[in-house]
Short mmCIF file of C-alpha atoms in Angstrom, two decimals:
data_model
loop_
_atom_site.label_atom_id
_atom_site.label_comp_id
_atom_site.label_asym_id
_atom_site.label_seq_id
_atom_site.Cartn_x
_atom_site.Cartn_y
_atom_site.Cartn_z
CA MET L 1 -235.73 -48.23 36.58
CA ASN L 2 -239.28 -47.34 37.67
CA LYS L 3 -241.69 -45.14 35.70
CA PHE L 4 -241.07 -42.04 37.83
CA ALA L 5 -237.30 -42.32 37.41
CA LYS L 6 -237.68 -42.63 33.64
CA GLN L 7 -239.78 -39.47 33.54
CA LEU L 8 -237.38 -37.57 35.80
CA LEU L 9 -234.17 -38.55 33.97
CA PRO L 10 -234.57 -36.19 30.95
CA PHE L 11 -235.25 -33.23 33.26
CA CYS L 12 -232.22 -34.05 35.43
CA SER L 13 -230.09 -34.35 32.29
CA LEU L 14 -231.26 -30.90 31.16
CA ILE L 15 -230.35 -29.41 34.55
CA PHE L 16 -226.95 -31.12 34.38
CA ILE L 17 -226.15 -29.74 30.90
CA PHE L 18 -227.30 -26.25 31.90
CA SER L 19 -225.20 -26.36 35.08
CA LEU L 20 -222.17 -27.70 33.20
CA TRP L 21 -222.07 -24.78 30.74
CA THR L 22 -222.81 -22.34 33.56
CA PHE L 23 -219.65 -23.59 35.27
CA LEU L 24 -217.42 -23.90 32.18
CA VAL L 25 -218.38 -20.80 30.15
CA PRO L 26 -220.47 -18.56 32.45
CA ASN L 27 -219.62 -15.25 30.78
CA GLU L 28 -220.68 -16.46 27.32
CA PHE L 29 -223.47 -18.86 28.28
CA LEU L 30 -225.41 -16.90 30.90
CA THR L 31 -226.35 -13.93 28.77
CA VAL L 32 -229.80 -12.86 27.67
CA THR L 33 -228.68 -12.80 24.04
CA ASN L 34 -227.27 -16.33 24.13
CA LEU L 35 -230.19 -17.90 25.99
CA THR L 36 -232.66 -16.14 23.69
CA ASN L 37 -230.74 -17.53 20.73
CA VAL L 38 -230.97 -21.08 22.12
CA PHE L 39 -234.72 -20.83 22.66
CA SER L 40 -235.19 -19.26 19.23
CA ARG L 41 -233.28 -22.03 17.46
CA SER L 42 -235.00 -24.71 19.54
CA SER L 43 -238.47 -23.41 18.62
CA VAL L 44 -238.19 -24.65 15.03
CA ASN L 45 -236.87 -28.03 16.21
CA LEU L 46 -239.69 -28.27 18.74
CA ILE L 47 -242.36 -27.85 16.07
CA MET L 48 -240.82 -30.66 14.05
CA ALA L 49 -240.21 -32.81 17.13
CA ALA L 50 -243.89 -32.57 18.08
CA GLY L 51 -244.76 -34.56 14.96
CA MET L 52 -241.83 -36.93 15.38
CA THR L 53 -243.12 -37.78 18.86
CA PHE L 54 -246.22 -39.38 17.34
CA VAL L 55 -244.08 -41.25 14.80
CA ILE L 56 -241.67 -42.74 17.35
CA ILE L 57 -244.46 -43.66 19.79
CA THR L 58 -245.83 -45.90 17.01
CA ALA L 59 -242.37 -47.54 16.79
CA GLY L 60 -241.73 -45.74 13.51
CA ILE L 61 -239.11 -43.25 12.39
CA ASP L 62 -238.92 -40.47 9.81
CA LEU L 63 -235.42 -39.82 8.49
CA SER L 64 -236.70 -37.46 5.81
CA VAL L 65 -237.78 -34.51 7.99
CA GLY L 66 -234.50 -32.62 7.50
CA THR L 67 -234.47 -32.59 3.71
CA MET L 68 -238.27 -32.30 3.67
CA MET L 69 -237.79 -29.00 5.47
CA GLY L 70 -235.56 -27.71 2.67
CA MET L 71 -238.01 -28.85 0.00
CA CYS L 72 -241.05 -27.36 1.74
CA GLY L 73 -239.21 -24.06 2.25
CA MET L 74 -238.27 -23.90 -1.43
CA THR L 75 -241.79 -24.85 -2.52
CA GLY L 76 -243.42 -22.27 -0.24
CA ALA L 77 -241.03 -19.52 -1.32
CA LEU L 78 -241.56 -20.34 -5.00
CA ALA L 79 -245.32 -20.18 -4.47
CA MET L 80 -244.98 -16.74 -2.84
CA LEU L 81 -243.00 -15.45 -5.79
CA ARG L 82 -245.43 -16.90 -8.31
CA PHE L 83 -248.47 -15.58 -6.44
CA SER L 84 -246.84 -12.13 -6.48
CA GLY L 85 -246.63 -12.25 -10.27
CA ALA L 86 -242.90 -12.85 -10.59
CA GLY L 87 -241.70 -14.37 -13.84
CA THR L 88 -239.24 -17.20 -14.27
CA ASP L 89 -236.35 -14.86 -15.09
CA GLN L 90 -237.03 -12.71 -12.03
CA ILE L 91 -237.20 -15.74 -9.76
CA SER L 92 -234.06 -17.43 -11.07
CA GLY L 93 -232.21 -14.11 -11.04
CA GLY L 94 -232.44 -13.95 -7.27
CA GLY L 95 -233.37 -10.28 -7.14
CA SER L 96 -235.68 -8.72 -4.57
CA ILE L 97 -239.36 -9.11 -5.49
CA GLU L 98 -242.17 -7.32 -3.67
CA LEU L 99 -244.46 -9.86 -2.04
CA THR L 100 -248.13 -9.30 -1.34
CA THR L 101 -249.74 -10.36 1.94
CA ALA L 102 -251.95 -12.80 0.08
CA ALA L 103 -248.91 -14.29 -1.65
CA MET L 104 -247.07 -14.78 1.64
CA THR L 105 -250.12 -16.40 3.23
CA GLY L 106 -250.52 -18.64 0.21
CA GLY L 107 -246.86 -19.60 0.32
CA VAL L 108 -247.12 -20.70 3.95
CA LEU L 109 -250.19 -22.80 3.13
CA VAL L 110 -248.42 -24.36 0.15
CA SER L 111 -245.45 -25.28 2.33
CA VAL L 112 -247.64 -26.85 5.02
CA LEU L 113 -249.77 -28.72 2.48
CA THR L 114 -246.67 -29.92 0.62
CA GLY L 115 -245.29 -31.32 3.85
CA ALA L 116 -248.59 -32.99 4.68
CA PHE L 117 -248.82 -34.48 1.18
CA VAL L 118 -245.33 -35.98 1.01
CA GLY L 119 -245.58 -37.08 4.64
CA GLY L 120 -248.84 -38.81 3.79
CA ILE L 121 -247.13 -40.55 0.88
CA ASN L 122 -244.45 -41.81 3.27
CA GLY L 123 -247.19 -43.16 5.52
CA ALA L 124 -249.05 -44.76 2.62
CA LEU L 125 -245.93 -46.55 1.38
CA ILE L 126 -245.25 -47.82 4.89
CA THR L 127 -248.78 -49.09 5.46
CA ARG L 128 -249.95 -50.19 2.01
CA LEU L 129 -246.74 -51.81 0.82
CA LYS L 130 -245.72 -52.97 4.31
CA LEU L 131 -242.31 -51.36 3.95
CA ALA L 132 -240.09 -50.50 6.90
CA PRO L 133 -240.32 -46.80 7.93
CA PHE L 134 -236.53 -46.65 7.93
CA ILE L 135 -236.29 -47.69 4.26
CA VAL L 136 -239.15 -45.49 3.03
CA THR L 137 -238.00 -42.33 4.77
CA LEU L 138 -234.34 -42.96 3.91
CA GLY L 139 -235.30 -43.02 0.24
CA ALA L 140 -237.56 -40.00 0.69
CA MET L 141 -234.68 -38.12 2.32
CA SER L 142 -232.67 -38.41 -0.89
CA ILE L 143 -235.65 -37.55 -3.10
CA PHE L 144 -236.45 -34.40 -1.13
CA ARG L 145 -232.82 -33.32 -1.13
CA GLY L 146 -232.57 -33.68 -4.90
CA SER L 147 -235.91 -31.94 -5.45
CA SER L 148 -234.79 -28.95 -3.39
CA LEU L 149 -231.64 -28.56 -5.48
CA LEU L 150 -233.49 -28.98 -8.78
CA MET L 151 -236.02 -26.21 -8.11
CA ASN L 152 -233.58 -23.38 -8.74
CA ASN L 153 -230.38 -25.16 -9.78
CA GLY L 154 -229.12 -25.27 -6.21
CA LYS L 155 -229.69 -21.56 -5.63
CA PRO L 156 -231.95 -20.09 -2.92
CA PHE L 157 -235.18 -18.17 -3.50
CA ALA L 158 -234.98 -14.62 -2.17
CA VAL L 159 -238.08 -13.52 -0.21
CA SER L 160 -236.80 -10.48 1.66
CA ASP L 161 -240.32 -9.13 2.33
CA PHE L 162 -241.35 -12.30 4.16
CA THR L 163 -240.51 -11.33 7.74
CA LEU L 164 -243.86 -11.93 9.47
CA LEU L 165 -242.87 -15.23 11.08
CA ASP L 166 -239.58 -13.71 12.26
CA THR L 167 -240.26 -10.15 13.42
CA GLY L 168 -244.07 -10.09 13.39
CA ARG L 169 -245.82 -9.66 16.74
CA VAL L 170 -249.35 -9.94 18.09
CA ALA L 171 -249.96 -7.96 21.29
CA GLY L 172 -246.18 -7.79 21.71
CA VAL L 173 -245.71 -11.56 21.44
CA PRO L 174 -243.66 -12.89 18.47
CA VAL L 175 -245.77 -14.73 15.91
CA SER L 176 -243.32 -17.65 15.92
CA VAL L 177 -243.80 -18.06 19.68
CA ILE L 178 -247.58 -18.03 19.29
CA LEU L 179 -247.35 -20.71 16.60
CA LEU L 180 -245.03 -22.82 18.75
CA VAL L 181 -247.34 -22.64 21.77
CA LEU L 182 -250.37 -23.52 19.63
CA VAL L 183 -248.58 -26.50 18.06
CA LEU L 184 -247.40 -27.87 21.41
CA ALA L 185 -250.76 -27.27 23.09
CA VAL L 186 -252.76 -28.95 20.33
CA THR L 187 -250.43 -31.90 19.76
CA GLY L 188 -249.97 -32.40 23.50
CA PHE L 189 -253.73 -32.40 24.04
CA VAL L 190 -254.36 -34.76 21.13
CA LEU L 191 -251.68 -37.18 22.30
CA LYS L 192 -252.83 -37.31 25.92
CA TYR L 193 -256.58 -36.78 25.88
CA THR L 194 -258.05 -37.93 22.57
CA ARG L 195 -258.91 -41.23 20.94
CA PHE L 196 -256.30 -40.55 18.26
CA GLY L 197 -253.64 -40.28 20.96
CA ARG L 198 -254.77 -43.54 22.56
CA TYR L 199 -254.63 -45.22 19.17
CA THR L 200 -251.09 -43.90 18.70
CA TYR L 201 -249.92 -45.52 21.93
CA ALA L 202 -251.85 -48.71 21.16
CA ILE L 203 -250.17 -49.14 17.77
CA GLY L 204 -246.75 -48.62 19.32
CA SER L 205 -247.41 -51.07 22.14
CA ASN L 206 -248.69 -53.87 19.91
CA VAL L 207 -249.89 -53.20 16.38
CA ASP L 208 -251.68 -56.56 16.05
CA THR L 209 -253.57 -56.08 19.30
CA ALA L 210 -254.54 -52.57 18.22
CA PHE L 211 -255.81 -53.88 14.88
CA HIS L 212 -257.92 -56.61 16.49
CA ALA L 213 -259.29 -54.03 18.94
CA GLY L 214 -260.78 -52.14 16.01
CA VAL L 215 -258.13 -49.49 15.42
CA ASN L 216 -257.76 -48.49 11.76
CA VAL L 217 -253.99 -48.82 11.92
CA ASN L 218 -253.30 -47.74 8.34
CA ARG L 219 -255.38 -44.58 8.62
CA VAL L 220 -253.80 -43.57 11.92
CA LEU L 221 -250.25 -44.11 10.65
CA VAL L 222 -250.83 -42.20 7.40
CA SER L 223 -252.36 -39.36 9.43
CA ILE L 224 -249.36 -39.30 11.77
CA TYR L 225 -246.82 -39.07 8.95
CA ALA L 226 -248.96 -36.41 7.23
CA LEU L 227 -249.14 -34.44 10.50
CA THR L 228 -245.38 -34.65 10.86
CA GLY L 229 -244.95 -33.38 7.31
CA ALA L 230 -247.34 -30.48 7.88
CA LEU L 231 -245.38 -29.39 10.96
CA VAL L 232 -242.14 -29.64 8.99
CA GLY L 233 -243.71 -27.35 6.38
CA LEU L 234 -244.60 -24.81 9.07
CA ALA L 235 -241.11 -24.97 10.57
CA ALA L 236 -239.65 -24.49 7.09
CA MET L 237 -241.56 -21.24 6.66
CA ILE L 238 -240.36 -19.91 10.02
CA THR L 239 -236.78 -20.69 8.99
CA THR L 240 -237.34 -19.07 5.59
CA SER L 241 -238.75 -15.95 7.24
CA ARG L 242 -235.73 -15.66 9.54
CA ALA L 243 -233.27 -16.00 6.67
CA SER L 244 -235.33 -13.88 4.22
CA SER L 245 -234.67 -16.66 1.72
CA ALA L 246 -235.41 -20.32 1.14
CA GLN L 247 -232.22 -22.38 1.11
CA PRO L 248 -232.21 -25.76 -0.68
CA THR L 249 -229.83 -27.08 1.98
CA ALA L 250 -231.96 -25.94 4.93
CA GLY L 251 -232.60 -28.68 7.46
CA LEU L 252 -229.74 -30.86 6.24
CA ALA L 253 -228.90 -33.43 8.97
CA LEU L 254 -231.50 -31.82 11.24
CA GLU L 255 -233.28 -35.16 11.54
CA LEU L 256 -230.54 -36.29 13.94
CA ASP L 257 -231.32 -33.48 16.37
CA ILE L 258 -235.07 -34.11 16.11
CA ILE L 259 -234.84 -37.87 16.64
CA ALA L 260 -232.31 -37.46 19.45
CA ALA L 261 -234.51 -34.90 21.21
CA VAL L 262 -237.57 -37.15 21.11
CA ILE L 263 -235.70 -40.25 22.30
CA ILE L 264 -233.84 -38.38 25.04
CA GLY L 265 -237.19 -36.94 26.11
CA GLY L 266 -238.42 -40.42 26.98
CA CYS L 267 -239.96 -41.80 23.78
CA SER L 268 -239.12 -45.46 23.40
CA PRO L 269 -237.78 -46.43 19.94
CA GLY L 270 -239.68 -49.66 20.47
CA GLY L 271 -242.94 -47.72 20.63
CA GLY L 272 -245.74 -47.34 23.13
CA ARG L 273 -244.15 -44.70 25.35
CA GLY L 274 -243.48 -40.97 25.20
CA SER L 275 -244.92 -37.55 25.98
CA MET L 276 -244.92 -34.03 24.59
CA VAL L 277 -243.45 -32.66 27.83
CA GLY L 278 -240.55 -35.07 27.47
CA THR L 279 -240.02 -33.96 23.88
CA ILE L 280 -239.87 -30.32 24.98
CA ILE L 281 -237.22 -31.18 27.57
CA GLY L 282 -235.26 -33.30 25.09
CA THR L 283 -235.28 -30.56 22.46
CA LEU L 284 -234.03 -27.96 24.93
CA LEU L 285 -231.35 -30.38 26.11
CA ILE L 286 -230.05 -30.83 22.55
CA GLY L 287 -230.24 -27.07 22.01
CA PHE L 288 -228.22 -26.29 25.13
CA LEU L 289 -225.78 -29.11 24.37
CA ARG L 290 -225.01 -27.75 20.90
CA ASN L 291 -224.82 -24.19 22.19
CA GLY L 292 -222.40 -25.06 24.98
CA LEU L 293 -220.17 -27.11 22.69
CA THR L 294 -220.04 -24.19 20.25
CA LEU L 295 -219.10 -21.78 23.04
CA CYS L 296 -216.34 -24.18 24.07
CA GLY L 297 -214.95 -24.10 20.53
CA ILE L 298 -216.06 -27.62 19.56
CA SER L 299 -216.66 -27.93 15.81
CA THR L 300 -220.00 -28.88 14.27
CA ASN L 301 -218.50 -32.19 13.13
CA TRP L 302 -217.70 -33.22 16.69
CA GLN L 303 -221.15 -32.05 17.77
CA LEU L 304 -222.66 -34.56 15.33
CA VAL L 305 -220.48 -37.25 16.89
CA ALA L 306 -221.73 -36.27 20.35
CA ILE L 307 -225.38 -36.36 19.29
CA GLY L 308 -224.90 -39.74 17.62
CA LEU L 309 -223.39 -41.14 20.81
CA ILE L 310 -226.28 -39.71 22.84
CA ILE L 311 -228.80 -41.46 20.58
CA ILE L 312 -226.98 -44.79 21.01
CA LEU L 313 -226.76 -44.35 24.79
CA ALA L 314 -230.43 -43.38 25.07
CA VAL L 315 -231.57 -46.36 23.00
CA THR L 316 -229.28 -48.71 24.95
CA ALA L 317 -230.62 -47.43 28.27
CA ASP L 318 -234.19 -47.89 27.01
CA GLN L 319 -233.51 -51.47 25.93
CA ILE L 320 -231.87 -52.35 29.26
CA ALA L 321 -234.79 -50.85 31.19
CA THR L 322 -237.30 -52.73 29.00
CA ARG L 323 -235.54 -56.07 29.54
CA ARG L 324 -235.39 -55.56 33.30
CA ALA L 325 -239.07 -54.65 33.38
CA ALA L 326 -239.87 -57.86 31.51
#
């Protein structure tokens, strides 16, 4: 399979999935409301997938992004409530608390910084202790899940006033869309046109060669995991704004969708290959796949089975193509 075919395959797969649902469930699928819903849901995944793209290009993986999302959302919401002067009894009671603009802004920053911090810790453990990314992030996944549940005894934090990232608009454009475009534009530019992006590809292609070429491998990897965490924190706040509450179970199992989207989009699990455009296509493909299966009456459990199979098929196809190229 040549390079052009590899790049074209994700797009063709997206067209196929879109056409399939158009044929099977046209009345439900081809509506403005449904398509808007798919793009809206995919926007949060896209923000997280942008960071995961860097991780997988370096031949790494981050299994903790799903539960990290729940923890960051809970942390950000708690910060908003505290910054607004709410007491412990008010917070744990779950009642509506008036939030100030400064408190909401501070909560978003806390969520993003929390994600960056714990993501950086993941990266530091991977680089300093020479641990496998799979093991580190698998452990972190459990830690973040438990932390989310401990914050309010498994109950959500109500932040009904925090609607800016859901209904807020600038010049008629939703704030969430503006944030998504900024994230994709910046990460896409960094990956393709900057030294940091070149270092990312170099580490994924051959970490030893990159090190001997003068790349500070540890610093780049820690930065990548911190970036991924920061984007998870931002996505968590968008989700919190849409739900008007921070749920400790938010993002549960979402890592499967994120990883699948990035791999389907053309990122090689072996590292050294991938693009932000491919990630966008892969995320939309997963979004349309889930949406179509739901419209066809397929349960969420079977959808997880389908996504798992897609990951296996995508990785298998990548390995076969790599062996043939060699």
